[in-house]
Short mmCIF file of N, CA and C in Angstrom, two decimals:
data_model
loop_
_atom_site.label_atom_id
_atom_site.label_comp_id
_atom_site.label_asym_id
_atom_site.label_seq_id
_atom_site.Cartn_x
_atom_site.Cartn_y
_atom_site.Cartn_z
N UNK A 1 90.38 39.74 82.25
CA UNK A 1 89.81 40.04 83.52
C UNK A 1 88.69 39.25 83.85
N UNK A 2 88.79 38.76 85.01
CA UNK A 2 87.60 38.06 85.55
C UNK A 2 87.02 38.53 86.91
N UNK A 3 85.93 39.05 86.83
CA UNK A 3 85.27 39.86 87.79
C UNK A 3 84.01 38.70 88.50
N UNK A 4 84.02 38.32 89.70
CA UNK A 4 83.25 37.39 90.27
C UNK A 4 82.57 37.87 91.52
N UNK A 5 81.53 37.38 91.97
CA UNK A 5 81.01 37.59 93.06
C UNK A 5 81.60 36.49 94.13
N UNK A 6 81.77 36.72 95.32
CA UNK A 6 82.43 35.78 96.15
C UNK A 6 81.42 34.34 96.22
N UNK A 7 80.15 34.78 96.31
CA UNK A 7 78.88 33.73 96.51
C UNK A 7 78.48 33.46 95.30
N UNK A 8 78.52 32.27 94.74
CA UNK A 8 77.87 32.30 93.34
C UNK A 8 76.71 31.32 93.57
N UNK A 9 76.45 30.76 94.86
CA UNK A 9 75.01 30.31 94.97
C UNK A 9 74.96 28.66 94.41
N UNK A 10 76.20 28.14 94.04
CA UNK A 10 76.20 26.71 93.70
C UNK A 10 77.39 25.93 94.30
N UNK A 11 77.80 25.00 93.47
CA UNK A 11 78.83 24.17 94.02
C UNK A 11 80.15 24.62 94.09
N UNK A 12 80.48 25.83 93.25
CA UNK A 12 81.54 26.54 93.30
C UNK A 12 81.49 28.12 93.60
N UNK A 13 82.53 28.62 94.42
CA UNK A 13 82.28 29.78 94.80
C UNK A 13 83.49 30.73 94.00
N UNK A 14 83.29 32.07 94.13
CA UNK A 14 84.19 32.89 93.40
C UNK A 14 85.58 32.72 93.63
N UNK A 15 86.14 32.21 94.74
CA UNK A 15 87.38 31.75 95.01
C UNK A 15 87.89 30.47 94.23
N UNK A 16 87.07 29.50 94.25
CA UNK A 16 87.46 28.26 93.29
C UNK A 16 87.52 28.78 91.66
N UNK A 17 86.50 29.86 91.35
CA UNK A 17 86.75 30.20 90.07
C UNK A 17 87.88 31.06 89.67
N UNK A 18 88.37 31.76 90.68
CA UNK A 18 89.62 32.62 90.47
C UNK A 18 90.92 31.47 90.46
N UNK A 19 90.88 30.73 91.42
CA UNK A 19 91.86 29.73 91.39
C UNK A 19 92.08 28.93 90.30
N UNK A 20 90.98 28.47 89.58
CA UNK A 20 90.87 27.81 88.52
C UNK A 20 91.48 28.73 87.28
N UNK A 21 91.05 29.84 87.19
CA UNK A 21 91.57 30.89 86.26
C UNK A 21 93.01 31.00 86.17
N UNK A 22 93.47 30.97 87.38
CA UNK A 22 95.04 30.99 87.63
C UNK A 22 95.84 29.87 87.38
N UNK A 23 95.27 28.78 87.32
CA UNK A 23 95.97 27.55 87.00
C UNK A 23 96.10 27.53 85.52
N UNK A 24 95.34 28.33 84.65
CA UNK A 24 95.59 28.40 83.53
C UNK A 24 96.79 29.06 82.88
N UNK A 25 96.99 29.13 81.32
CA UNK A 25 98.30 29.46 80.80
C UNK A 25 98.38 31.10 80.75
N UNK A 26 97.21 31.66 81.18
CA UNK A 26 97.21 33.24 80.99
C UNK A 26 97.31 33.89 82.43
N UNK A 27 97.84 34.90 82.37
CA UNK A 27 97.95 35.82 83.55
C UNK A 27 96.74 36.71 83.83
N UNK A 28 95.68 36.00 84.22
CA UNK A 28 94.29 36.51 84.43
C UNK A 28 94.14 37.56 85.66
N UNK A 29 93.92 38.79 85.24
CA UNK A 29 93.58 39.62 86.60
C UNK A 29 92.29 39.33 87.01
N UNK A 30 92.25 39.37 88.40
CA UNK A 30 91.05 38.79 89.04
C UNK A 30 90.43 40.11 89.97
N UNK A 31 89.02 39.96 90.10
CA UNK A 31 88.43 40.79 91.15
C UNK A 31 87.54 40.27 91.81
N UNK A 32 87.28 40.13 93.03
CA UNK A 32 86.22 39.30 93.71
C UNK A 32 85.23 40.46 94.60
N UNK A 33 84.10 40.29 94.30
CA UNK A 33 83.19 41.40 95.04
C UNK A 33 82.34 40.54 95.94
N UNK A 34 82.06 41.27 97.16
CA UNK A 34 81.03 40.72 98.27
C UNK A 34 80.50 41.83 99.00
N UNK A 35 79.30 41.45 99.43
CA UNK A 35 78.46 42.47 100.30
C UNK A 35 78.85 42.39 101.80
N UNK A 36 79.92 41.38 102.02
CA UNK A 36 80.31 41.13 103.26
C UNK A 36 82.13 41.73 103.68
N UNK A 37 82.15 42.72 104.03
CA UNK A 37 83.52 43.22 104.14
C UNK A 37 84.40 42.39 104.75
N UNK A 38 84.03 41.43 105.55
CA UNK A 38 84.85 40.72 106.41
C UNK A 38 85.60 39.50 105.14
N UNK A 39 84.66 39.38 104.03
CA UNK A 39 85.33 38.51 103.08
C UNK A 39 86.50 38.94 102.54
N UNK A 40 87.04 40.08 102.83
CA UNK A 40 88.44 40.57 102.20
C UNK A 40 89.48 39.61 102.68
N UNK A 41 89.21 39.30 103.85
CA UNK A 41 90.48 38.46 104.63
C UNK A 41 90.73 36.97 104.00
N UNK A 42 89.78 36.59 103.07
CA UNK A 42 89.94 35.36 102.41
C UNK A 42 90.36 35.58 101.00
N UNK A 43 90.27 36.55 100.58
CA UNK A 43 90.90 36.90 99.23
C UNK A 43 92.33 36.80 98.94
N UNK A 44 92.81 36.03 97.83
CA UNK A 44 94.22 36.00 97.82
C UNK A 44 94.80 37.11 97.41
N UNK A 45 96.32 37.66 97.70
CA UNK A 45 97.03 38.78 97.54
C UNK A 45 96.79 39.05 96.04
N UNK A 46 96.85 38.00 95.10
CA UNK A 46 96.82 38.16 93.56
C UNK A 46 95.49 38.56 93.23
N UNK A 47 94.40 39.00 94.01
CA UNK A 47 93.14 39.37 93.47
C UNK A 47 92.77 40.56 94.24
N UNK A 48 92.02 41.46 93.62
CA UNK A 48 91.56 42.69 94.24
C UNK A 48 90.08 42.50 94.74
N UNK A 49 89.78 43.17 95.63
CA UNK A 49 88.48 42.97 96.49
C UNK A 49 87.84 44.21 96.25
N UNK A 50 86.19 44.13 95.97
CA UNK A 50 85.71 45.17 95.91
C UNK A 50 84.13 44.92 96.80
N UNK A 51 83.90 45.83 97.69
CA UNK A 51 82.61 45.66 98.53
C UNK A 51 81.39 46.19 97.87
N UNK A 52 80.35 45.30 97.71
CA UNK A 52 79.17 45.76 97.44
C UNK A 52 78.16 46.43 98.31
N UNK A 53 77.45 47.38 98.13
CA UNK A 53 77.17 47.55 96.83
C UNK A 53 78.01 48.29 95.84
N UNK A 54 78.30 48.17 94.64
CA UNK A 54 79.37 48.60 93.90
C UNK A 54 78.86 49.88 93.11
N UNK A 55 79.64 50.87 93.38
CA UNK A 55 79.28 52.31 92.56
C UNK A 55 79.98 52.28 91.33
N UNK A 56 79.77 53.03 90.37
CA UNK A 56 80.24 53.08 89.16
C UNK A 56 81.79 53.73 89.27
N UNK A 57 81.84 54.59 90.11
CA UNK A 57 83.05 55.34 90.45
C UNK A 57 84.24 54.13 91.16
N UNK A 58 83.57 53.36 92.00
CA UNK A 58 84.44 52.54 92.95
C UNK A 58 84.88 51.40 91.78
N UNK A 59 84.13 50.97 90.97
CA UNK A 59 84.52 49.98 89.83
C UNK A 59 85.53 50.50 88.96
N UNK A 60 85.07 51.87 88.49
CA UNK A 60 86.13 52.51 87.47
C UNK A 60 87.64 52.62 88.13
N UNK A 61 87.59 52.90 89.45
CA UNK A 61 88.83 53.06 90.28
C UNK A 61 89.48 51.66 90.28
N UNK A 62 88.96 50.76 90.63
CA UNK A 62 89.57 49.20 90.73
C UNK A 62 90.09 48.91 89.48
N UNK A 63 89.25 49.21 88.43
CA UNK A 63 89.78 48.54 87.12
C UNK A 63 90.84 49.47 86.63
N UNK A 64 90.99 50.71 86.80
CA UNK A 64 92.04 51.35 86.62
C UNK A 64 93.14 50.91 87.34
N UNK A 65 93.19 50.70 88.40
CA UNK A 65 94.39 50.35 89.34
C UNK A 65 94.79 48.84 88.86
N UNK A 66 93.99 47.84 88.58
CA UNK A 66 94.29 46.66 88.04
C UNK A 66 94.97 46.73 86.52
N UNK A 67 94.66 47.73 85.78
CA UNK A 67 94.87 47.85 84.49
C UNK A 67 96.70 48.22 84.46
N UNK A 68 97.05 48.91 85.59
CA UNK A 68 98.43 49.26 85.79
C UNK A 68 99.25 48.49 86.76
N UNK A 69 98.81 47.22 87.22
CA UNK A 69 99.45 46.41 87.87
C UNK A 69 100.07 44.96 87.05
#
């Protein structure tokens, strides 16, 4: 499982990170989080999105959902 913020503040962003992970030999489940709800439109279909601030319940729900996909 790879959980990343969309904005990493460096030369790579969260989308670049998950695309790199998906090029590897493993089927990595990926979740992007952002404080900008509009960011959901740029997240690929194979990646879950969670809006910040993240509550414990919201994180538990998305992890449960990802475990069963």
